[in-house]
Coordinates of C-alpha atoms in Angstrom, one line a residue:
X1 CA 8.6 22.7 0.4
X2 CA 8.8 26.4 1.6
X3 CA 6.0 28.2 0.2
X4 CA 4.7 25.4 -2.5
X5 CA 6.6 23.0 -4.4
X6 CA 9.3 23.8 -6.8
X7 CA 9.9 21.3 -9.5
X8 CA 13.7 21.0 -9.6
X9 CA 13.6 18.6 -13.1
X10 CA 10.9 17.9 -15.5
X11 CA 10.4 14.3 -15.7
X12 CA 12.6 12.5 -18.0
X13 CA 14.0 9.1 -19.2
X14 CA 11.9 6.3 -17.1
X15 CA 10.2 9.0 -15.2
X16 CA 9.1 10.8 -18.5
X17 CA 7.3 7.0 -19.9
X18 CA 6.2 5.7 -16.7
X19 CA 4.7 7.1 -13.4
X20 CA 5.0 4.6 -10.2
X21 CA 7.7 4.6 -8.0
X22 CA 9.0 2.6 -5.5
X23 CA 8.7 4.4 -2.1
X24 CA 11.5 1.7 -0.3
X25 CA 11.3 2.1 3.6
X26 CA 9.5 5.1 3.5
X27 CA 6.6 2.7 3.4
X28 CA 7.5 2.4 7.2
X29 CA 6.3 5.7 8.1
X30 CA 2.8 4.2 6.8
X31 CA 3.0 1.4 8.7
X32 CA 4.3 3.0 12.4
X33 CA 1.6 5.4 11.8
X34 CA -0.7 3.1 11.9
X35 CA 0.3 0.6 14.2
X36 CA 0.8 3.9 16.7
X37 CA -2.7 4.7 15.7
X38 CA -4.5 1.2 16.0
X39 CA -2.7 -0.9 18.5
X40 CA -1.8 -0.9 22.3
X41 CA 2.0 0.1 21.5
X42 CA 3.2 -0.4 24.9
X43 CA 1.8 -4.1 24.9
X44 CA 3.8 -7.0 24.1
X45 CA 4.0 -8.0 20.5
X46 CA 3.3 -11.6 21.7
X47 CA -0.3 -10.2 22.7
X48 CA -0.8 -10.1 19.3
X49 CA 1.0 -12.9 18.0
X50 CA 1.3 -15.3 20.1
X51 CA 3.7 -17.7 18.2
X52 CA 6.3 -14.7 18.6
X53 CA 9.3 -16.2 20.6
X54 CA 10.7 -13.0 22.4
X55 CA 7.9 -11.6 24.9
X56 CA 9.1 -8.6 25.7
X57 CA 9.5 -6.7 22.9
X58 CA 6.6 -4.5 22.4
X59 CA 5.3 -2.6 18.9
X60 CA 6.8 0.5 20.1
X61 CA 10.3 -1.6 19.8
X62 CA 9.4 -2.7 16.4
X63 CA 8.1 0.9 15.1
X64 CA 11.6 2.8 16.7
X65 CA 13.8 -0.4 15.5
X66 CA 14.8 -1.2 19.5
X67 CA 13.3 -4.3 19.4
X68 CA 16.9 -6.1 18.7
X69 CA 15.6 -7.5 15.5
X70 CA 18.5 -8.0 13.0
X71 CA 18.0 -6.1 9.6
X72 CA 16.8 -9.2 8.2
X73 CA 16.5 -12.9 9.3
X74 CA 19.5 -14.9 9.4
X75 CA 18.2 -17.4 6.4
X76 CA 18.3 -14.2 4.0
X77 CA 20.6 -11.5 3.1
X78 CA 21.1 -8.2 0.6
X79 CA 22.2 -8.9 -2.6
X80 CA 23.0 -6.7 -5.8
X81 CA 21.7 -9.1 -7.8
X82 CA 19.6 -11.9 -6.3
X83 CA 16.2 -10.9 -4.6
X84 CA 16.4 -11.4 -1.3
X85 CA 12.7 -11.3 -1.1
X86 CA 11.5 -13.5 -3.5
X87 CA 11.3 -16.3 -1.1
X88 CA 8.7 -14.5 0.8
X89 CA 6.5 -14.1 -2.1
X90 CA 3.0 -16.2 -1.2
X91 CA 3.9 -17.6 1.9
X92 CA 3.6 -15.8 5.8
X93 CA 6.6 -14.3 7.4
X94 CA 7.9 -17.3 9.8
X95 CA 7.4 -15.9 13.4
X96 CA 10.7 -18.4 14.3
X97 CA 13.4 -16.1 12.4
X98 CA 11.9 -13.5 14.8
X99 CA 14.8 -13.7 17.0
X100 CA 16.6 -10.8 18.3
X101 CA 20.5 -10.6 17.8
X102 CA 21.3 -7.2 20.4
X103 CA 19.6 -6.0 23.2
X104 CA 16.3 -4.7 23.6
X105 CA 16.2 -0.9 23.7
X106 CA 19.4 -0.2 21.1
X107 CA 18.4 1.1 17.8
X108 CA 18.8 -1.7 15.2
X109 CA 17.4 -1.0 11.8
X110 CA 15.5 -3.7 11.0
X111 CA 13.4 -4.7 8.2
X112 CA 12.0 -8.0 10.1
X113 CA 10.9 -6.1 12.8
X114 CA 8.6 -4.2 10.1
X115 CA 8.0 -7.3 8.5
X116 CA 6.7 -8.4 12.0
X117 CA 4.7 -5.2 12.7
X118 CA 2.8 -6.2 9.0
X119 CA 2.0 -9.4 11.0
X120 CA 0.7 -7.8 13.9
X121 CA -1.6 -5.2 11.5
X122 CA -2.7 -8.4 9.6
X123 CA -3.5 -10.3 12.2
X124 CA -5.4 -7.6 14.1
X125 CA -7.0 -6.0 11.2
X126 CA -7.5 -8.6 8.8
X127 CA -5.2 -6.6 6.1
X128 CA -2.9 -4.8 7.0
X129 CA -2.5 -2.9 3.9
X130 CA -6.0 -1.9 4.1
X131 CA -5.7 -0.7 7.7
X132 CA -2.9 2.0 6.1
X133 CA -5.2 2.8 3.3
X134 CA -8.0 3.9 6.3
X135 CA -5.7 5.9 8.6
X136 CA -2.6 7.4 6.2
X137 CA -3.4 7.1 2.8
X138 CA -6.8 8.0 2.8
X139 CA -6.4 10.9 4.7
X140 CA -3.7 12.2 3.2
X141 CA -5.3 12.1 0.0
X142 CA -3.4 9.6 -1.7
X143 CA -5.2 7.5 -4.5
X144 CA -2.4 5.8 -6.7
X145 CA -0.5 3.4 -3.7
X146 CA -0.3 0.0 -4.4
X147 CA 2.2 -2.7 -3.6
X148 CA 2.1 -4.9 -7.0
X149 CA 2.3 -2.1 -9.7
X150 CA 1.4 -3.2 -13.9
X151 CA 4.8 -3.9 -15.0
X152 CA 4.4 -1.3 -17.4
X153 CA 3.5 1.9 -15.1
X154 CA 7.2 1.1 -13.0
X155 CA 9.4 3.4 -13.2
X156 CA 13.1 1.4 -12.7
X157 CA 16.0 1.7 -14.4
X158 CA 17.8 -0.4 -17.7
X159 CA 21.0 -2.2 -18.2
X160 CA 22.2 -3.3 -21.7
X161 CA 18.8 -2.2 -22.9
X162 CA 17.0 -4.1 -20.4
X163 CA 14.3 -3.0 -17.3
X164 CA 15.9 -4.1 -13.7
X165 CA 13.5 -6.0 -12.4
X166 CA 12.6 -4.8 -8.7
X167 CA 12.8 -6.9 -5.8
X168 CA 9.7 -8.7 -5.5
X169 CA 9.5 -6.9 -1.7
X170 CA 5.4 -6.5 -2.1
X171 CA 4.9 -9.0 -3.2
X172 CA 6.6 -10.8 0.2
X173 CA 5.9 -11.1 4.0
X174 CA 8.3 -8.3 4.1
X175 CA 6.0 -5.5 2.2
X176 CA 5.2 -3.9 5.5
X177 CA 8.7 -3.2 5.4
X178 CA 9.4 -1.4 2.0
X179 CA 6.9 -3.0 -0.6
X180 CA 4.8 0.4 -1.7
X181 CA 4.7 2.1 -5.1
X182 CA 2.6 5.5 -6.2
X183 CA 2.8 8.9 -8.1
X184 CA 5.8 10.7 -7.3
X185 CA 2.8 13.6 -6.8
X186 CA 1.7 11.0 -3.8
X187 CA 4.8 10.9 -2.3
X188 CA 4.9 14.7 -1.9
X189 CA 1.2 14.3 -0.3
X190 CA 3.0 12.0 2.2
X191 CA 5.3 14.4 3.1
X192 CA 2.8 17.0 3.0
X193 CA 0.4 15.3 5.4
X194 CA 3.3 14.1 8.1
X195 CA 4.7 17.0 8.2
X196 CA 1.7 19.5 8.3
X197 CA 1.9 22.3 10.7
X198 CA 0.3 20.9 14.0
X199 CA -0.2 17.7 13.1
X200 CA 0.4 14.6 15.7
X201 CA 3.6 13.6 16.5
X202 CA 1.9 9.8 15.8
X203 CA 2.4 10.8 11.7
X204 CA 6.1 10.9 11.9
X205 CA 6.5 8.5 14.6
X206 CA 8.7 5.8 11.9
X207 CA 11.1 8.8 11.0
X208 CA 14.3 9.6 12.2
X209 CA 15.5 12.9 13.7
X210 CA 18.9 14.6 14.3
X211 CA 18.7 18.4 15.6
X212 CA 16.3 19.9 14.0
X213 CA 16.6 17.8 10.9
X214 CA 14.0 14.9 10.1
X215 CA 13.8 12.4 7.5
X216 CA 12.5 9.0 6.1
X217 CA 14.1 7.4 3.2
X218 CA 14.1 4.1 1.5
X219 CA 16.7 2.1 -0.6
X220 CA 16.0 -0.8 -2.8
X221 CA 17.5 -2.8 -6.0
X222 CA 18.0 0.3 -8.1
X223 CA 16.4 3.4 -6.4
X224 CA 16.2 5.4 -3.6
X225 CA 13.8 7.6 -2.3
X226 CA 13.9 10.4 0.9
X227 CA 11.8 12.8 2.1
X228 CA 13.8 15.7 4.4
X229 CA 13.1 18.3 6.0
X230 CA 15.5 21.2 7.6
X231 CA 15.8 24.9 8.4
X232 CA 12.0 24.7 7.5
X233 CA 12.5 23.3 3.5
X234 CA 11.2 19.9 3.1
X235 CA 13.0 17.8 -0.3
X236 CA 11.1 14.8 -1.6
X237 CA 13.7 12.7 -4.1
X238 CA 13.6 9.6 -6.1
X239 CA 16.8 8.6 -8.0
X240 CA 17.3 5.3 -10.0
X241 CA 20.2 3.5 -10.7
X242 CA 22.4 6.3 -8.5
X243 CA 25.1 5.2 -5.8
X244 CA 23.8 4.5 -2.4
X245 CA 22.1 7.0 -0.5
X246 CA 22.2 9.3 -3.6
X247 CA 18.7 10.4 -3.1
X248 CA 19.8 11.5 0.5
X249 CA 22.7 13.6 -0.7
X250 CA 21.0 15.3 -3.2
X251 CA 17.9 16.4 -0.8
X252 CA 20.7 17.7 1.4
X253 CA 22.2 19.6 -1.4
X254 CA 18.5 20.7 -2.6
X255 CA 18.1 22.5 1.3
X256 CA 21.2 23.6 1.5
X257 CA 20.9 25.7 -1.5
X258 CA 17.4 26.7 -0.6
X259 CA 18.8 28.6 2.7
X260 CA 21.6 29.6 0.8
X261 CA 19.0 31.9 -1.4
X262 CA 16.9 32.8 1.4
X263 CA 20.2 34.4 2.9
X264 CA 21.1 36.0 0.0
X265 CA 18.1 37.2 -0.8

């Protein structure tokens, strides 16, 4: 994004037959918005949820991943081809796997901590899905978001002929952490919106940052996703079925070569 969009490839394949993707943990930059926005981050996350066994660790631990939450609860674990999620689907997230394994304050990327800020959203708002509709979807004009796409309208790769079938993430107590689908057009409003000229640091608040380089992305069964911005030239990339972090690398190639031809030209 320098300028307007540039379409690097016309949609084809799964893209070309379909139109929702999965956004992975980019969905956390929805939900730290809107926790930042809505709650008391510097309170305890036990204010809110009372059944939570650690009280110290506030929501600002669980939206910058220093709450010492593990990636995911001890009773689960990634898998290439088992769904890690699926156990989570039509049941609450169990406050008692929210037990940190590391210190407080050390950055731990952790999907049960977002899993746990869902929690907090739901139990403050009612839904939390519907408190991210009010306060980042809506006004960053995005219409198509859901978390339980028609079967038909995912975009996910095949293998021997056949669709991969997602993990069932929203579906799961663990949506908050990676469970939303839309347009790939809405995922460029996303990026478009949190990283607006002037806007409040509160809309990028779940992203990470290295120099002057700042990014969210999001990996799941058989995609990837990233928005990234540098040297002023935001990328927004979805890839199925591509080596981890693929969607990374080729956002990082996408900006390099943009400088490259604002140099040379």
């Amino acid at each position: 994004m320098a300028d307007g969009w540039r379409t690097v490839r016309e949609p084809r394949g799964p893209y070309a037959t379909a139109s929702m993707l999965e956004w992975g943990s980019i969905t956390k930059g929805l939900v730290g918005t809107t926790a930042w926005l809505t709650l008391e981050v510097d309170r305890p996350v036990a204010y809110y949820l009372p059944g939570v066994a650690d009280d110290e660790m506030t929501v600002a631990d669980l939206v910058r991943h220093t709450s010492g939450l593990p990636r995911l609860p001890a009773t689960m674990r990634d898998s290439l081809f088992g769904d890690p999620y699926r156990k989570g689907v039509g049941v609450p997230l169990d406050l008692d796997t929210a037990v940190p394994g590391t210190p407080r304050g050390h950055f731990v990327y952790s999907n049960l901590g977002y899993a746990l800020l869902g929690a907090v959203l739901e139990g403050v708002h009612g839904d939390w899905f519907a408190a991210v509709h009010q306060h980042v979807l809506e006004p960053a004009g995005i219409c198509s978001a859901t978390l339980v796409p028609a079967r038909a309208e995912r975009v996910v790769p095949t293998l021997f002929g056949q669709a991969v079938r997602p993990w069932a993430l929203g579906e799961s107590s663990f949506a908050a952490a990676g469970g939303v689908w839309s347009t790939f057009e809405d995922l460029c409003r996303y990026a478009e919106w949190a990283l607006e000229p002037g806007a409040p640091p509160s809309r990028t608040v779940s992203w990470q940052r290295q120099g002057a380089s700042t990014w969210i992305n999001g990996e799941v069964r058989a995609a990837g996703a990233v928005i990234a911005n540098a040297a002023g030239i935001t990328a927004v990339v979805h890839a199925l079925a591509k080596a981890p972090h693929a969607a990374d690398a080729i956002a990082t190639a996408l900006i390099e070569r943009e400088v490259r031809e604002k140099c040379d030209g």
